[in-house]
Amino acid sequence: ERFDRVLKVHRLREVMTLIGFTRLEPVVKGVDGDPLDVGSKRAALNPGELSWLPAVENYGEGIFIGLHSTWVEEKAESRRASLGDNLIRSGVESIDRFSIARELDLTNMHIAKSLPIVHTLSHLVIKELCWEAGYSIGSIRERLYLKADEDGLTKAGFLLYTTGQSSDGTLGGLASQGTRDVIERVMKRSLERLDECSNDPICGENRPDAHDESGASCHACVQLPETCCEIGNRLLDRIWE
């Protein structure tokens, strides 16, 4: 058993708030090849005493899939043995600018090592659900959930949802897929696709390092449009051993 619960979310509300922006700057490297800190800072959108921020509110639907924590940790521990703790820590440190870094305790090694497993599986399930339910590849988004204590991972799962002013978020097509039979079929196909990529062996041989926190992943197998991904297609790796 890979998952222990499936919940249909018939109606949800999403509020997206713009808290600031930065100018995209090219990476400046020093003589030793390491990136230099160019000192770019985010420009605040509410200077002074303003108590509001620009936001947009959307409604939609989704499916929450809860994973067995023991299964996730088994896969995460196998991947950890091949990579080492230093690469895992540097990987989670690279997503500190995303909102997920403020919601998850990434200093907990059980969460840090399990995040790429849950994240990769989330992307594969999104692709399968798009083909199953007829959604466009950019219309389903993710929300990752991980909880752990000192002894190990206690909860793991992901919410897949669609929102917006178009018909994608109002037809009920995604929530209707939230049955055990459908999710078992989707999960089985998703795990089978861990070994499939049209860019293999090049994609499959890519391993995380100090300059790239992701492993075997590309747009032909795991990566999604960045509007779908909670952490910008980072910490993805379909090689779990």
Coordinates of C-alpha atoms in Angstrom, one line a residue:
E1 CA 0.0 0.0 0.0
R2 CA 1.4 3.4 -1.1
F3 CA -1.5 5.6 0.1
D4 CA -3.9 5.4 3.0
R5 CA -6.5 8.0 2.1
V6 CA -8.1 9.8 -0.8
L7 CA -10.3 12.9 -0.1
K8 CA -12.5 14.6 -2.7
V9 CA -12.3 18.4 -2.3
H10 CA -15.5 19.6 -4.1
R11 CA -14.9 23.2 -3.4
L12 CA -11.9 25.2 -2.3
R13 CA -10.8 28.8 -2.2
E14 CA -7.3 30.0 -3.2
V15 CA -6.0 33.5 -2.4
M16 CA -2.8 34.4 -4.2
T17 CA -1.0 37.5 -2.7
L18 CA 1.9 39.4 -4.3
I19 CA 4.2 40.3 -1.5
G20 CA 7.1 41.7 -3.6
F21 CA 9.2 41.3 -6.7
T22 CA 12.8 41.0 -7.8
R23 CA 14.5 41.8 -11.0
L24 CA 15.9 38.7 -12.7
E25 CA 19.7 39.0 -12.7
P26 CA 22.2 36.7 -14.4
V27 CA 24.4 34.6 -12.1
V28 CA 27.7 36.4 -11.6
K29 CA 30.6 34.0 -10.9
G30 CA 33.9 34.6 -9.3
V31 CA 37.4 33.5 -10.4
D32 CA 36.8 30.2 -8.5
G33 CA 33.6 29.5 -10.4
D34 CA 31.3 29.9 -7.4
P35 CA 28.3 32.3 -7.7
L36 CA 28.8 35.7 -6.1
D37 CA 26.2 37.5 -4.1
V38 CA 25.2 40.5 -6.2
G39 CA 23.1 42.0 -3.4
S40 CA 19.7 42.0 -5.1
K41 CA 16.8 42.5 -2.7
R42 CA 13.1 42.1 -3.1
A43 CA 11.1 45.4 -3.6
A44 CA 8.3 45.6 -1.1
L45 CA 4.8 46.3 -2.4
N46 CA 3.5 47.9 0.8
P47 CA 6.0 50.5 2.0
G48 CA 5.2 52.6 5.0
E49 CA 2.0 52.1 7.0
L50 CA 0.0 50.3 4.3
S51 CA -1.8 47.2 5.6
W52 CA -2.9 45.7 2.3
L53 CA -1.4 43.7 -0.6
P54 CA -2.6 43.1 -4.1
A55 CA -4.3 39.6 -4.3
V56 CA -6.5 37.5 -6.4
E57 CA -9.2 35.1 -5.2
N58 CA -10.2 31.9 -7.1
Y59 CA -12.4 28.9 -6.4
G60 CA -11.9 25.4 -7.6
E61 CA -11.8 21.7 -6.7
G62 CA -9.2 19.0 -6.0
I63 CA -8.1 15.7 -4.6
F64 CA -6.0 15.1 -1.5
I65 CA -3.9 11.9 -1.5
G66 CA -2.4 10.8 1.8
L67 CA 0.6 8.6 1.6
H68 CA 1.8 5.9 3.9
S69 CA 4.7 7.5 5.9
T70 CA 6.6 4.2 6.2
W71 CA 6.6 3.7 2.5
V72 CA 7.8 7.2 1.8
E73 CA 10.6 6.9 4.4
E74 CA 11.7 3.6 2.9
K75 CA 12.1 5.2 -0.5
A76 CA 13.7 8.3 1.0
E77 CA 16.2 6.3 3.0
S78 CA 17.3 4.4 0.0
R79 CA 17.9 7.6 -2.0
R80 CA 19.6 9.2 1.1
A81 CA 22.1 6.3 1.2
S82 CA 23.2 7.0 -2.4
L83 CA 23.4 10.7 -2.0
G84 CA 24.4 11.6 1.6
D85 CA 23.1 14.1 4.1
N86 CA 25.1 17.1 2.7
L87 CA 23.4 17.0 -0.7
I88 CA 20.0 16.6 0.9
R89 CA 20.5 19.6 3.2
S90 CA 21.9 21.8 0.4
G91 CA 18.9 20.8 -1.7
V92 CA 16.3 22.0 0.8
E93 CA 18.2 25.1 1.5
S94 CA 17.8 26.1 -2.2
I95 CA 14.1 26.5 -1.8
D96 CA 14.1 28.9 1.1
R97 CA 12.5 31.7 -1.0
F98 CA 9.3 29.6 -1.6
S99 CA 6.3 29.6 0.8
I100 CA 6.7 25.9 1.5
A101 CA 10.0 26.7 3.3
R102 CA 8.0 28.7 5.8
E103 CA 5.4 26.0 6.3
L104 CA 7.6 22.9 6.6
D105 CA 10.3 22.2 9.1
L106 CA 13.1 21.6 6.6
T107 CA 15.7 21.3 9.4
N108 CA 14.1 18.0 10.2
M109 CA 16.0 15.4 8.2
H110 CA 13.0 13.1 8.0
I111 CA 11.2 15.9 6.1
A112 CA 14.2 17.0 4.1
K113 CA 14.9 13.5 2.7
S114 CA 11.3 12.7 2.0
L115 CA 10.4 15.9 0.2
P116 CA 11.9 14.9 -3.2
I117 CA 10.0 11.6 -3.1
V118 CA 6.6 13.2 -2.4
H119 CA 7.3 16.0 -4.8
T120 CA 8.3 13.7 -7.7
L121 CA 5.3 11.4 -7.1
S122 CA 3.0 14.5 -7.1
H123 CA 4.2 15.6 -10.5
L124 CA 3.8 12.1 -12.0
V125 CA 0.3 11.8 -10.6
I126 CA -0.6 15.2 -12.0
K127 CA 0.4 14.1 -15.5
E128 CA -1.5 10.9 -15.2
L129 CA -4.7 12.7 -14.0
C130 CA -4.4 15.1 -16.9
W131 CA -4.5 12.2 -19.3
E132 CA -7.2 10.4 -17.3
A133 CA -9.5 13.3 -16.9
G134 CA -8.7 15.3 -20.0
Y135 CA -7.2 18.4 -18.3
S136 CA -4.6 20.5 -19.9
I137 CA -1.1 19.9 -18.5
G138 CA -0.9 23.4 -17.0
S139 CA -4.3 23.5 -15.2
I140 CA -3.6 21.2 -12.2
R141 CA -1.5 22.6 -9.3
E142 CA 0.0 21.0 -6.2
R143 CA 0.3 21.6 -2.5
L144 CA 2.7 19.4 -0.5
Y145 CA 2.2 18.3 3.1
L146 CA 4.9 16.6 5.3
K147 CA 5.0 16.3 9.1
A148 CA 7.6 14.5 11.2
D149 CA 9.0 14.3 14.7
E150 CA 12.3 13.1 16.1
D151 CA 11.4 9.4 15.4
G152 CA 10.4 9.7 11.8
L153 CA 7.9 10.9 9.3
T154 CA 4.3 10.9 10.7
K155 CA 2.3 12.3 7.8
A156 CA 2.8 12.8 4.1
G157 CA 0.6 13.7 1.2
F158 CA -0.3 16.2 -1.5
L159 CA -3.3 18.2 -2.7
L160 CA -3.9 18.4 -6.4
Y161 CA -6.3 21.1 -7.4
T162 CA -7.4 23.4 -10.1
T163 CA -8.7 26.9 -9.7
G164 CA -9.3 29.8 -11.9
Q165 CA -12.0 31.8 -13.8
S166 CA -12.1 29.3 -16.6
S167 CA -14.2 26.2 -16.8
D168 CA -11.3 24.0 -15.5
G169 CA -12.0 24.8 -11.9
T170 CA -15.8 24.5 -12.0
L171 CA -16.8 21.4 -13.9
G172 CA -16.2 18.8 -11.1
G173 CA -14.0 16.7 -13.4
L174 CA -11.0 16.5 -11.1
A175 CA -12.9 15.8 -7.8
S176 CA -14.8 13.0 -9.6
Q177 CA -11.5 11.2 -10.1
G178 CA -11.0 10.9 -6.3
T179 CA -12.1 7.3 -6.0
R180 CA -9.9 4.5 -4.7
D181 CA -10.0 2.5 -8.0
V182 CA -9.0 5.5 -10.0
I183 CA -6.2 6.6 -7.7
E184 CA -4.9 3.0 -7.5
R185 CA -4.7 2.9 -11.3
V186 CA -3.1 6.4 -11.5
M187 CA -0.6 5.6 -8.7
K188 CA 0.4 2.3 -10.4
R189 CA 1.0 4.0 -13.8
S190 CA 2.9 6.9 -12.1
L191 CA 5.3 4.6 -10.4
E192 CA 5.9 2.7 -13.6
R193 CA 6.8 5.9 -15.3
L194 CA 9.7 6.4 -12.9
D195 CA 11.8 4.3 -15.3
E196 CA 10.5 6.0 -18.5
C197 CA 11.9 9.0 -20.2
S198 CA 12.5 9.7 -23.9
N199 CA 15.8 11.5 -22.9
D200 CA 17.3 8.5 -21.2
P201 CA 20.1 7.6 -20.6
I202 CA 21.1 11.2 -20.4
C203 CA 18.2 12.2 -18.0
G204 CA 18.5 9.1 -15.9
E205 CA 22.2 9.6 -15.3
N206 CA 21.8 13.1 -14.0
R207 CA 22.4 13.1 -10.2
P208 CA 22.1 15.9 -7.7
D209 CA 25.2 17.9 -6.9
A210 CA 26.2 21.1 -5.3
H211 CA 25.2 23.2 -8.3
D212 CA 21.9 21.4 -9.1
E213 CA 19.6 20.1 -6.4
S214 CA 17.5 18.0 -8.8
G215 CA 18.4 14.6 -10.1
A216 CA 16.9 12.6 -13.0
S217 CA 14.1 15.0 -14.2
C218 CA 13.3 16.8 -17.4
H219 CA 10.2 18.1 -19.2
A220 CA 9.8 14.7 -20.9
C221 CA 9.3 12.8 -17.7
V222 CA 8.8 14.7 -14.4
Q223 CA 8.9 18.5 -14.8
L224 CA 5.7 20.5 -15.2
P225 CA 5.0 24.1 -16.2
E226 CA 6.3 26.2 -13.3
T227 CA 2.8 27.6 -12.6
C228 CA 1.8 24.1 -11.5
C229 CA 4.8 23.5 -9.2
E230 CA 5.0 24.7 -5.6
I231 CA 8.8 25.0 -5.7
G232 CA 9.6 25.8 -9.3
N233 CA 10.5 22.3 -10.5
R234 CA 13.2 21.9 -7.8
L235 CA 14.0 18.8 -5.8
L236 CA 12.7 16.4 -8.4
D237 CA 14.4 13.0 -8.9
R238 CA 12.9 9.8 -10.3
I239 CA 15.9 7.7 -9.3
W240 CA 15.1 6.7 -5.7
E241 CA 17.9 4.1 -5.2

